[in-house]
mmCIF file of N, CA and C in Angstrom:
data_model
loop_
_atom_site.group_PDB
_atom_site.id
_atom_site.type_symbol
_atom_site.label_atom_id
_atom_site.label_comp_id
_atom_site.label_asym_id
_atom_site.label_seq_id
_atom_site.Cartn_x
_atom_site.Cartn_y
_atom_site.Cartn_z
ATOM 1 N N MET A 798 90.704 162.930 101.902
ATOM 2 C CA MET A 798 89.767 162.981 103.012
ATOM 3 C C MET A 798 88.353 162.757 102.470
ATOM 4 N N PRO A 799 87.573 161.849 103.082
ATOM 5 C CA PRO A 799 86.225 161.579 102.570
ATOM 6 C C PRO A 799 85.293 162.778 102.732
ATOM 7 N N THR A 800 84.351 162.873 101.827
ATOM 8 C CA THR A 800 83.349 163.933 101.865
ATOM 9 C C THR A 800 82.179 163.479 102.733
ATOM 10 N N ILE A 801 81.676 164.376 103.544
ATOM 11 C CA ILE A 801 80.491 164.061 104.347
ATOM 12 C C ILE A 801 79.288 164.046 103.411
ATOM 13 N N LYS A 802 78.522 162.993 103.478
ATOM 14 C CA LYS A 802 77.361 162.830 102.607
ATOM 15 C C LYS A 802 76.092 163.292 103.311
ATOM 16 N N LYS A 803 75.204 163.897 102.548
ATOM 17 C CA LYS A 803 73.873 164.173 103.075
ATOM 18 C C LYS A 803 73.104 162.863 103.022
ATOM 19 N N PHE A 804 72.151 162.691 103.920
ATOM 20 C CA PHE A 804 71.361 161.467 103.928
ATOM 21 C C PHE A 804 69.961 161.782 104.419
ATOM 22 N N GLN A 805 69.061 160.865 104.146
ATOM 23 C CA GLN A 805 67.723 160.936 104.708
ATOM 24 C C GLN A 805 67.481 159.644 105.466
ATOM 25 N N VAL A 806 66.533 159.683 106.375
ATOM 26 C CA VAL A 806 66.137 158.490 107.112
ATOM 27 C C VAL A 806 64.778 158.084 106.553
ATOM 28 N N ALA A 807 64.662 156.837 106.104
ATOM 29 C CA ALA A 807 63.422 156.350 105.504
ATOM 30 C C ALA A 807 62.700 155.430 106.482
ATOM 31 N N PHE A 808 61.387 155.599 106.560
ATOM 32 C CA PHE A 808 60.527 154.788 107.416
ATOM 33 C C PHE A 808 59.543 154.028 106.537
ATOM 34 N N ASP A 809 59.436 152.735 106.722
ATOM 35 C CA ASP A 809 58.353 151.965 106.120
ATOM 36 C C ASP A 809 57.151 152.105 107.045
ATOM 37 N N CYS A 810 55.974 152.331 106.472
ATOM 38 C CA CYS A 810 54.793 152.531 107.312
ATOM 39 C C CYS A 810 53.521 152.280 106.509
ATOM 40 N N ALA A 811 52.396 152.300 107.183
ATOM 41 C CA ALA A 811 51.097 152.106 106.536
ATOM 42 C C ALA A 811 50.493 153.428 106.078
ATOM 43 N N ASP A 812 50.702 154.502 106.841
ATOM 44 C CA ASP A 812 50.089 155.797 106.544
ATOM 45 C C ASP A 812 51.171 156.878 106.570
ATOM 46 N N PRO A 813 51.882 157.075 105.438
ATOM 47 C CA PRO A 813 53.028 157.984 105.417
ATOM 48 C C PRO A 813 52.749 159.403 105.905
ATOM 49 N N GLU A 814 51.660 160.005 105.482
ATOM 50 C CA GLU A 814 51.421 161.386 105.896
ATOM 51 C C GLU A 814 51.172 161.475 107.397
ATOM 52 N N ARG A 815 50.394 160.576 107.941
ATOM 53 C CA ARG A 815 50.098 160.584 109.377
ATOM 54 C C ARG A 815 51.379 160.420 110.204
ATOM 55 N N VAL A 816 52.225 159.477 109.811
ATOM 56 C CA VAL A 816 53.466 159.233 110.554
ATOM 57 C C VAL A 816 54.415 160.424 110.391
ATOM 58 N N ALA A 817 54.498 160.982 109.183
ATOM 59 C CA ALA A 817 55.366 162.146 108.951
ATOM 60 C C ALA A 817 54.936 163.325 109.819
ATOM 61 N N ARG A 818 53.652 163.565 109.872
ATOM 62 C CA ARG A 818 53.172 164.704 110.673
ATOM 63 C C ARG A 818 53.405 164.472 112.172
ATOM 64 N N PHE A 819 53.334 163.225 112.626
ATOM 65 C CA PHE A 819 53.687 162.900 114.016
ATOM 66 C C PHE A 819 55.146 163.296 114.277
ATOM 67 N N TRP A 820 56.052 162.870 113.388
ATOM 68 C CA TRP A 820 57.471 163.170 113.589
ATOM 69 C C TRP A 820 57.776 164.663 113.443
ATOM 70 N N CYS A 821 57.001 165.388 112.636
ATOM 71 C CA CYS A 821 57.151 166.848 112.597
ATOM 72 C C CYS A 821 56.931 167.425 113.989
ATOM 73 N N GLU A 822 55.899 166.952 114.677
ATOM 74 C CA GLU A 822 55.593 167.433 116.026
ATOM 75 C C GLU A 822 56.669 167.026 117.026
ATOM 76 N N VAL A 823 57.177 165.808 116.904
ATOM 77 C CA VAL A 823 58.207 165.326 117.829
ATOM 78 C C VAL A 823 59.478 166.152 117.704
ATOM 79 N N LEU A 824 59.919 166.391 116.456
ATOM 80 C CA LEU A 824 61.240 166.964 116.221
ATOM 81 C C LEU A 824 61.255 168.449 115.880
ATOM 82 N N GLY A 825 60.083 169.049 115.705
ATOM 83 C CA GLY A 825 60.068 170.446 115.261
ATOM 84 C C GLY A 825 60.362 170.568 113.774
ATOM 85 N N TYR A 826 60.186 169.480 113.038
ATOM 86 C CA TYR A 826 60.367 169.478 111.591
ATOM 87 C C TYR A 826 59.118 170.079 110.939
ATOM 88 N N VAL A 827 59.210 170.327 109.630
ATOM 89 C CA VAL A 827 58.101 170.881 108.867
ATOM 90 C C VAL A 827 57.905 170.082 107.586
ATOM 91 N N VAL A 828 56.722 170.198 107.032
ATOM 92 C CA VAL A 828 56.444 169.625 105.719
ATOM 93 C C VAL A 828 56.963 170.632 104.694
ATOM 94 N N PRO A 829 57.791 170.198 103.737
ATOM 95 C CA PRO A 829 58.314 171.153 102.748
ATOM 96 C C PRO A 829 57.209 171.649 101.820
ATOM 97 N N GLN A 830 57.520 172.668 101.058
ATOM 98 C CA GLN A 830 56.584 173.187 100.066
ATOM 99 C C GLN A 830 56.294 172.107 99.031
ATOM 100 N N PRO A 831 55.080 172.082 98.477
ATOM 101 C CA PRO A 831 54.776 171.093 97.437
ATOM 102 C C PRO A 831 55.591 171.370 96.176
ATOM 103 N N PRO A 832 55.671 170.393 95.284
ATOM 104 C CA PRO A 832 56.417 170.607 94.038
ATOM 105 C C PRO A 832 55.881 171.817 93.260
ATOM 106 N N GLU A 833 56.751 172.413 92.470
ATOM 107 C CA GLU A 833 56.370 173.569 91.666
ATOM 108 C C GLU A 833 55.161 173.226 90.796
ATOM 109 N N GLY A 834 54.234 174.165 90.723
ATOM 110 C CA GLY A 834 53.031 173.966 89.931
ATOM 111 C C GLY A 834 51.849 173.442 90.724
ATOM 112 N N PHE A 835 52.062 173.156 92.022
ATOM 113 C CA PHE A 835 50.990 172.631 92.859
ATOM 114 C C PHE A 835 50.808 173.541 94.068
ATOM 115 N N ALA A 836 49.560 173.894 94.350
ATOM 116 C CA ALA A 836 49.259 174.778 95.479
ATOM 117 C C ALA A 836 49.392 174.061 96.813
ATOM 118 N N SER A 837 49.222 172.731 96.807
ATOM 119 C CA SER A 837 49.279 171.973 98.060
ATOM 120 C C SER A 837 49.737 170.557 97.757
ATOM 121 N N TRP A 838 50.108 169.838 98.816
ATOM 122 C CA TRP A 838 50.454 168.429 98.654
ATOM 123 C C TRP A 838 49.224 167.621 98.226
ATOM 124 N N GLU A 839 48.040 168.045 98.678
ATOM 125 C CA GLU A 839 46.813 167.351 98.274
ATOM 126 C C GLU A 839 46.614 167.463 96.762
ATOM 127 N N ASP A 840 46.880 168.662 96.194
ATOM 128 C CA ASP A 840 46.784 168.837 94.741
ATOM 129 C C ASP A 840 47.788 167.938 94.027
ATOM 130 N N PHE A 841 49.007 167.890 94.544
ATOM 131 C CA PHE A 841 50.024 167.031 93.948
ATOM 132 C C PHE A 841 49.588 165.570 94.006
ATOM 133 N N ASP A 842 49.095 165.154 95.164
ATOM 134 C CA ASP A 842 48.684 163.755 95.348
ATOM 135 C C ASP A 842 47.578 163.378 94.356
ATOM 136 N N ARG A 843 46.624 164.294 94.127
ATOM 137 C CA ARG A 843 45.542 164.021 93.180
ATOM 138 C C ARG A 843 46.048 163.875 91.746
ATOM 139 N N SER A 844 47.234 164.413 91.449
ATOM 140 C CA SER A 844 47.781 164.315 90.090
ATOM 141 C C SER A 844 48.424 162.956 89.818
ATOM 142 N N LEU A 845 48.616 162.165 90.847
ATOM 143 C CA LEU A 845 49.270 160.864 90.705
ATOM 144 C C LEU A 845 48.271 159.785 90.306
ATOM 145 N N PRO A 846 48.762 158.702 89.702
ATOM 146 C CA PRO A 846 47.875 157.564 89.432
ATOM 147 C C PRO A 846 47.304 157.044 90.754
ATOM 148 N N PRO A 847 46.086 156.491 90.734
ATOM 149 C CA PRO A 847 45.440 156.052 91.985
ATOM 150 C C PRO A 847 46.317 155.173 92.876
ATOM 151 N N GLY A 848 47.076 154.260 92.331
ATOM 152 C CA GLY A 848 47.902 153.366 93.143
ATOM 153 C C GLY A 848 49.077 154.037 93.829
ATOM 154 N N GLU A 849 49.432 155.242 93.367
ATOM 155 C CA GLU A 849 50.573 155.958 93.951
ATOM 156 C C GLU A 849 50.153 157.057 94.932
ATOM 157 N N ARG A 850 48.864 157.337 95.004
ATOM 158 C CA ARG A 850 48.396 158.396 95.909
ATOM 159 C C ARG A 850 48.616 157.988 97.357
ATOM 160 N N GLY A 851 49.191 158.895 98.117
ATOM 161 C CA GLY A 851 49.447 158.630 99.530
ATOM 162 C C GLY A 851 50.557 157.636 99.783
ATOM 163 N N ALA A 852 51.352 157.326 98.754
ATOM 164 C CA ALA A 852 52.391 156.301 98.888
ATOM 165 C C ALA A 852 53.617 156.780 99.653
ATOM 166 N N TRP A 853 53.797 158.088 99.755
ATOM 167 C CA TRP A 853 54.961 158.608 100.476
ATOM 168 C C TRP A 853 54.673 160.026 100.959
ATOM 169 N N PHE A 854 55.463 160.451 101.915
ATOM 170 C CA PHE A 854 55.382 161.808 102.460
ATOM 171 C C PHE A 854 56.723 162.094 103.100
ATOM 172 N N MET A 855 57.014 163.330 103.390
ATOM 173 C CA MET A 855 58.306 163.659 103.983
ATOM 174 C C MET A 855 58.197 164.847 104.913
ATOM 175 N N CYS A 856 59.228 165.019 105.730
ATOM 176 C CA CYS A 856 59.357 166.227 106.529
ATOM 177 C C CYS A 856 60.833 166.580 106.623
ATOM 178 N N VAL A 857 61.094 167.860 106.872
ATOM 179 C CA VAL A 857 62.464 168.362 106.857
ATOM 180 C C VAL A 857 62.725 169.246 108.069
ATOM 181 N N ASP A 858 63.998 169.337 108.413
ATOM 182 C CA ASP A 858 64.457 170.245 109.456
ATOM 183 C C ASP A 858 64.404 171.661 108.876
ATOM 184 N N PRO A 859 63.628 172.576 109.477
ATOM 185 C CA PRO A 859 63.529 173.921 108.904
ATOM 186 C C PRO A 859 64.861 174.669 108.871
ATOM 187 N N SER A 860 65.810 174.265 109.718
ATOM 188 C CA SER A 860 67.123 174.918 109.702
ATOM 189 C C SER A 860 68.020 174.357 108.601
ATOM 190 N N GLY A 861 67.633 173.203 108.059
ATOM 191 C CA GLY A 861 68.449 172.564 107.033
ATOM 192 C C GLY A 861 69.589 171.721 107.580
ATOM 193 N N ALA A 862 69.740 171.675 108.892
ATOM 194 C CA ALA A 862 70.864 170.949 109.484
ATOM 195 C C ALA A 862 70.614 169.443 109.585
ATOM 196 N N GLY A 863 69.402 169.055 109.925
ATOM 197 C CA GLY A 863 69.091 167.641 110.134
ATOM 198 C C GLY A 863 68.717 166.936 108.839
ATOM 199 N N PRO A 864 68.709 165.616 108.855
ATOM 200 C CA PRO A 864 68.355 164.871 107.648
ATOM 201 C C PRO A 864 66.864 164.961 107.334
ATOM 202 N N ARG A 865 66.542 164.790 106.062
ATOM 203 C CA ARG A 865 65.138 164.689 105.666
ATOM 204 C C ARG A 865 64.620 163.340 106.146
ATOM 205 N N LEU A 866 63.372 163.310 106.601
ATOM 206 C CA LEU A 866 62.721 162.060 106.975
ATOM 207 C C LEU A 866 61.728 161.724 105.877
ATOM 208 N N PHE A 867 61.832 160.507 105.348
ATOM 209 C CA PHE A 867 60.998 160.068 104.233
ATOM 210 C C PHE A 867 60.176 158.870 104.688
ATOM 211 N N PHE A 868 58.880 158.912 104.448
ATOM 212 C CA PHE A 868 57.946 157.888 104.906
ATOM 213 C C PHE A 868 57.308 157.242 103.685
ATOM 214 N N GLN A 869 57.439 155.936 103.573
ATOM 215 C CA GLN A 869 56.917 155.232 102.400
ATOM 216 C C GLN A 869 55.984 154.120 102.819
ATOM 217 N N ARG A 870 54.878 154.032 102.083
ATOM 218 C CA ARG A 870 53.874 153.014 102.389
ATOM 219 C C ARG A 870 54.379 151.649 101.940
ATOM 220 N N VAL A 871 54.206 150.671 102.828
ATOM 221 C CA VAL A 871 54.506 149.275 102.506
ATOM 222 C C VAL A 871 53.279 148.443 102.870
ATOM 223 N N PRO A 872 53.083 147.328 102.185
ATOM 224 C CA PRO A 872 51.871 146.542 102.435
ATOM 225 C C PRO A 872 51.877 145.763 103.742
ATOM 226 N N GLU A 873 53.055 145.378 104.209
ATOM 227 C CA GLU A 873 53.113 144.556 105.416
ATOM 228 C C GLU A 873 53.190 145.434 106.663
ATOM 229 N N GLY A 874 52.650 144.933 107.739
ATOM 230 C CA GLY A 874 52.720 145.634 109.015
ATOM 231 C C GLY A 874 54.046 145.363 109.710
ATOM 232 N N LYS A 875 54.330 146.145 110.732
ATOM 233 C CA LYS A 875 55.548 145.962 111.512
ATOM 234 C C LYS A 875 55.384 144.721 112.391
ATOM 235 N N VAL A 876 56.371 143.817 112.348
ATOM 236 C CA VAL A 876 56.256 142.590 113.129
ATOM 237 C C VAL A 876 57.450 142.325 114.044
ATOM 238 N N VAL A 877 58.573 142.996 113.816
ATOM 239 C CA VAL A 877 59.751 142.785 114.660
ATOM 240 C C VAL A 877 60.335 144.127 115.071
ATOM 241 N N LYS A 878 61.265 144.078 116.008
ATOM 242 C CA LYS A 878 61.939 145.284 116.485
ATOM 243 C C LYS A 878 62.700 145.957 115.351
ATOM 244 N N ASN A 879 62.716 147.297 115.365
ATOM 245 C CA ASN A 879 63.493 148.055 114.378
ATOM 246 C C ASN A 879 64.964 147.660 114.468
ATOM 247 N N ARG A 880 65.644 147.636 113.340
ATOM 248 C CA ARG A 880 67.101 147.458 113.340
ATOM 249 C C ARG A 880 67.790 148.804 113.515
ATOM 250 N N VAL A 881 67.113 149.882 113.152
ATOM 251 C CA VAL A 881 67.617 151.245 113.315
ATOM 252 C C VAL A 881 66.504 152.040 113.985
ATOM 253 N N HIS A 882 66.871 152.928 114.891
ATOM 254 C CA HIS A 882 65.858 153.780 115.506
ATOM 255 C C HIS A 882 66.435 155.156 115.783
ATOM 256 N N LEU A 883 65.572 156.116 116.012
ATOM 257 C CA LEU A 883 66.005 157.468 116.355
ATOM 258 C C LEU A 883 66.119 157.597 117.864
ATOM 259 N N ASP A 884 67.132 158.314 118.306
ATOM 260 C CA ASP A 884 67.247 158.742 119.695
ATOM 261 C C ASP A 884 66.926 160.230 119.696
ATOM 262 N N VAL A 885 65.859 160.615 120.353
ATOM 263 C CA VAL A 885 65.462 162.014 120.437
ATOM 264 C C VAL A 885 66.150 162.588 121.673
ATOM 265 N N ARG A 886 67.076 163.499 121.447
ATOM 266 C CA ARG A 886 67.981 163.984 122.487
ATOM 267 C C ARG A 886 67.347 165.114 123.292
ATOM 268 N N VAL A 887 66.650 164.790 124.357
ATOM 269 C CA VAL A 887 66.004 165.807 125.189
ATOM 270 C C VAL A 887 66.710 166.002 126.528
ATOM 271 N N GLY A 888 67.598 165.082 126.893
ATOM 272 C CA GLY A 888 68.258 165.168 128.193
ATOM 273 C C GLY A 888 69.749 165.431 128.106
ATOM 274 N N THR A 889 70.226 165.879 126.951
ATOM 275 C CA THR A 889 71.650 166.104 126.750
ATOM 276 C C THR A 889 72.213 167.037 127.820
ATOM 277 N N GLY A 890 73.267 166.588 128.495
ATOM 278 C CA GLY A 890 73.925 167.382 129.520
ATOM 279 C C GLY A 890 73.274 167.307 130.893
ATOM 280 N N LEU A 891 72.119 166.655 130.983
ATOM 281 C CA LEU A 891 71.430 166.549 132.267
ATOM 282 C C LEU A 891 71.710 165.193 132.897
ATOM 283 N N VAL A 892 71.713 165.145 134.218
ATOM 284 C CA VAL A 892 71.938 163.885 134.932
ATOM 285 C C VAL A 892 70.936 163.766 136.079
ATOM 286 N N GLY A 893 70.797 162.556 136.553
ATOM 287 C CA GLY A 893 69.984 162.296 137.736
ATOM 288 C C GLY A 893 68.542 162.730 137.594
ATOM 289 N N GLU A 894 68.001 163.300 138.668
ATOM 290 C CA GLU A 894 66.589 163.692 138.719
ATOM 291 C C GLU A 894 66.242 164.756 137.681
ATOM 292 N N GLU A 895 67.178 165.653 137.411
ATOM 293 C CA GLU A 895 66.930 166.697 136.410
ATOM 294 C C GLU A 895 66.739 166.064 135.019
ATOM 295 N N ARG A 896 67.552 165.075 134.692
ATOM 296 C CA ARG A 896 67.415 164.365 133.418
ATOM 297 C C ARG A 896 66.085 163.608 133.361
ATOM 298 N N LEU A 897 65.772 162.878 134.439
ATOM 299 C CA LEU A 897 64.515 162.131 134.473
ATOM 300 C C LEU A 897 63.313 163.053 134.304
ATOM 301 N N ALA A 898 63.345 164.216 134.928
ATOM 302 C CA ALA A 898 62.234 165.163 134.809
ATOM 303 C C ALA A 898 62.076 165.633 133.365
ATOM 304 N N ALA A 899 63.174 165.916 132.668
ATOM 305 C CA ALA A 899 63.111 166.343 131.263
ATOM 306 C C ALA A 899 62.577 165.212 130.385
ATOM 307 N N LEU A 900 63.054 163.984 130.631
ATOM 308 C CA LEU A 900 62.578 162.835 129.856
ATOM 309 C C LEU A 900 61.084 162.603 130.085
ATOM 310 N N GLU A 901 60.649 162.648 131.334
ATOM 311 C CA GLU A 901 59.246 162.408 131.660
ATOM 312 C C GLU A 901 58.339 163.482 131.062
ATOM 313 N N ALA A 902 58.786 164.738 131.080
ATOM 314 C CA ALA A 902 57.976 165.817 130.505
ATOM 315 C C ALA A 902 57.806 165.609 129.005
ATOM 316 N N GLU A 903 58.887 165.269 128.320
ATOM 317 C CA GLU A 903 58.786 165.034 126.875
ATOM 318 C C GLU A 903 57.972 163.785 126.588
ATOM 319 N N CYS A 904 58.120 162.769 127.388
ATOM 320 C CA CYS A 904 57.337 161.543 127.237
ATOM 321 C C CYS A 904 55.848 161.865 127.320
ATOM 322 N N ALA A 905 55.439 162.657 128.287
ATOM 323 C CA ALA A 905 54.030 163.018 128.446
ATOM 324 C C ALA A 905 53.530 163.778 127.219
ATOM 325 N N ARG A 906 54.351 164.682 126.683
ATOM 326 C CA ARG A 906 53.962 165.434 125.478
ATOM 327 C C ARG A 906 53.751 164.494 124.299
ATOM 328 N N LEU A 907 54.661 163.539 124.133
ATOM 329 C CA LEU A 907 54.583 162.630 122.991
ATOM 330 C C LEU A 907 53.458 161.611 123.140
ATOM 331 N N VAL A 908 53.184 161.169 124.355
ATOM 332 C CA VAL A 908 52.047 160.270 124.581
ATOM 333 C C VAL A 908 50.752 160.981 124.174
ATOM 334 N N ALA A 909 50.650 162.277 124.460
ATOM 335 C CA ALA A 909 49.472 163.040 124.056
ATOM 336 C C ALA A 909 49.333 163.119 122.534
ATOM 337 N N LEU A 910 50.448 162.962 121.806
ATOM 338 C CA LEU A 910 50.420 162.967 120.337
ATOM 339 C C LEU A 910 50.128 161.585 119.761
ATOM 340 N N GLY A 911 50.100 160.560 120.626
ATOM 341 C CA GLY A 911 49.809 159.206 120.158
ATOM 342 C C GLY A 911 50.941 158.214 120.330
ATOM 343 N N ALA A 912 52.076 158.654 120.852
ATOM 344 C CA ALA A 912 53.190 157.737 121.111
ATOM 345 C C ALA A 912 52.842 156.833 122.294
ATOM 346 N N VAL A 913 53.593 155.749 122.423
ATOM 347 C CA VAL A 913 53.398 154.808 123.526
ATOM 348 C C VAL A 913 54.708 154.695 124.306
ATOM 349 N N ARG A 914 54.594 154.834 125.609
ATOM 350 C CA ARG A 914 55.764 154.622 126.471
ATOM 351 C C ARG A 914 55.936 153.117 126.636
ATOM 352 N N VAL A 915 57.158 152.619 126.412
ATOM 353 C CA VAL A 915 57.430 151.187 126.543
ATOM 354 C C VAL A 915 58.068 150.906 127.895
ATOM 355 N N ARG A 916 59.182 151.583 128.189
ATOM 356 C CA ARG A 916 59.834 151.347 129.477
ATOM 357 C C ARG A 916 60.919 152.396 129.720
ATOM 358 N N LEU A 917 61.221 152.591 130.987
ATOM 359 C CA LEU A 917 62.342 153.426 131.400
ATOM 360 C C LEU A 917 63.560 152.533 131.539
ATOM 361 N N LEU A 918 64.657 152.941 130.928
ATOM 362 C CA LEU A 918 65.935 152.268 131.154
ATOM 363 C C LEU A 918 66.706 153.149 132.133
ATOM 364 N N PRO A 919 66.793 152.722 133.405
ATOM 365 C CA PRO A 919 67.434 153.579 134.415
ATOM 366 C C PRO A 919 68.939 153.675 134.197
ATOM 367 N N ALA A 920 69.510 154.745 134.720
ATOM 368 C CA ALA A 920 70.954 154.955 134.618
ATOM 369 C C ALA A 920 71.701 153.793 135.251
ATOM 370 N N ASP A 921 72.863 153.487 134.680
ATOM 371 C CA ASP A 921 73.749 152.485 135.269
ATOM 372 C C ASP A 921 75.170 153.047 135.270
ATOM 373 N N GLU A 922 76.162 152.201 135.433
ATOM 374 C CA GLU A 922 77.549 152.678 135.504
ATOM 375 C C GLU A 922 78.040 153.300 134.201
ATOM 376 N N GLU A 923 77.409 152.957 133.068
ATOM 377 C CA GLU A 923 77.889 153.424 131.765
ATOM 378 C C GLU A 923 76.950 154.417 131.076
ATOM 379 N N ASN A 924 75.661 154.346 131.339
ATOM 380 C CA ASN A 924 74.681 155.132 130.591
ATOM 381 C C ASN A 924 73.755 155.911 131.514
ATOM 382 N N GLU A 925 73.325 157.056 131.022
ATOM 383 C CA GLU A 925 72.290 157.815 131.714
ATOM 384 C C GLU A 925 70.932 157.197 131.387
ATOM 385 N N SER A 926 69.918 157.570 132.092
ATOM 386 C CA SER A 926 68.563 157.063 131.863
ATOM 387 C C SER A 926 68.059 157.461 130.488
ATOM 388 N N CYS A 927 67.183 156.621 129.938
ATOM 389 C CA CYS A 927 66.447 156.957 128.720
ATOM 390 C C CYS A 927 65.095 156.250 128.779
ATOM 391 N N ILE A 928 64.170 156.694 127.933
ATOM 392 C CA ILE A 928 62.844 156.083 127.877
ATOM 393 C C ILE A 928 62.637 155.513 126.478
ATOM 394 N N VAL A 929 62.335 154.224 126.415
ATOM 395 C CA VAL A 929 62.022 153.571 125.150
ATOM 396 C C VAL A 929 60.547 153.827 124.857
ATOM 397 N N MET A 930 60.269 154.249 123.615
ATOM 398 C CA MET A 930 58.897 154.575 123.220
ATOM 399 C C MET A 930 58.601 153.977 121.851
ATOM 400 N N GLN A 931 57.351 154.081 121.442
ATOM 401 C CA GLN A 931 56.929 153.695 120.097
ATOM 402 C C GLN A 931 56.144 154.849 119.487
ATOM 403 N N ASP A 932 56.340 155.059 118.172
ATOM 404 C CA ASP A 932 55.562 156.083 117.492
ATOM 405 C C ASP A 932 54.161 155.568 117.202
ATOM 406 N N ILE A 933 53.391 156.289 116.435
ATOM 407 C CA ILE A 933 51.990 155.956 116.214
ATOM 408 C C ILE A 933 51.765 154.694 115.387
ATOM 409 N N GLU A 934 52.839 154.138 114.791
ATOM 410 C CA GLU A 934 52.717 152.860 114.092
ATOM 411 C C GLU A 934 53.561 151.765 114.736
ATOM 412 N N GLY A 935 54.072 152.036 115.941
ATOM 413 C CA GLY A 935 54.807 151.011 116.673
ATOM 414 C C GLY A 935 56.304 150.984 116.453
ATOM 415 N N ASN A 936 56.858 151.943 115.728
ATOM 416 C CA ASN A 936 58.307 152.013 115.524
ATOM 417 C C ASN A 936 58.964 152.495 116.803
ATOM 418 N N GLU A 937 59.987 151.767 117.265
ATOM 419 C CA GLU A 937 60.655 152.141 118.494
ATOM 420 C C GLU A 937 61.537 153.377 118.296
ATOM 421 N N PHE A 938 61.626 154.155 119.347
ATOM 422 C CA PHE A 938 62.589 155.244 119.425
ATOM 423 C C PHE A 938 62.884 155.487 120.895
ATOM 424 N N CYS A 939 63.938 156.220 121.167
ATOM 425 C CA CYS A 939 64.311 156.495 122.561
ATOM 426 C C CYS A 939 64.301 157.988 122.829
ATOM 427 N N LEU A 940 63.843 158.338 124.012
ATOM 428 C CA LEU A 940 64.062 159.684 124.534
ATOM 429 C C LEU A 940 65.350 159.578 125.319
ATOM 430 N N ASP A 941 66.338 160.302 124.898
ATOM 431 C CA ASP A 941 67.680 160.186 125.441
ATOM 432 C C ASP A 941 68.145 161.504 126.001
#
């Protein structure tokens, strides 16, 4: 029987710490403690060579159940649709108007954090409604 593997989700971005802190707010994740010997992540970052400072950041599920999210700086900007995206599950078990109300409330909270609402995908014969959004650097995700 195969072993379940732990994994992290990696994001290419321009400003790793800013994007990581956005996703902490979205998901209830936290920034982990800095490496041993450093009082803060800022102290750790200052210990790196200039070209590596601010090159990556991460956030974790405080319960330990969810994957670590890792954000790495890349020189190029985002130009095409993501091949992989997160579905933020806020309407699980809800249908109809009750589901739409939960999605809209979360959408409003995330827009206040800097996210962009792209479009509502209304329910059809196979799927419940969801809202397509973009994070603060334009990465797509869905409120589901």
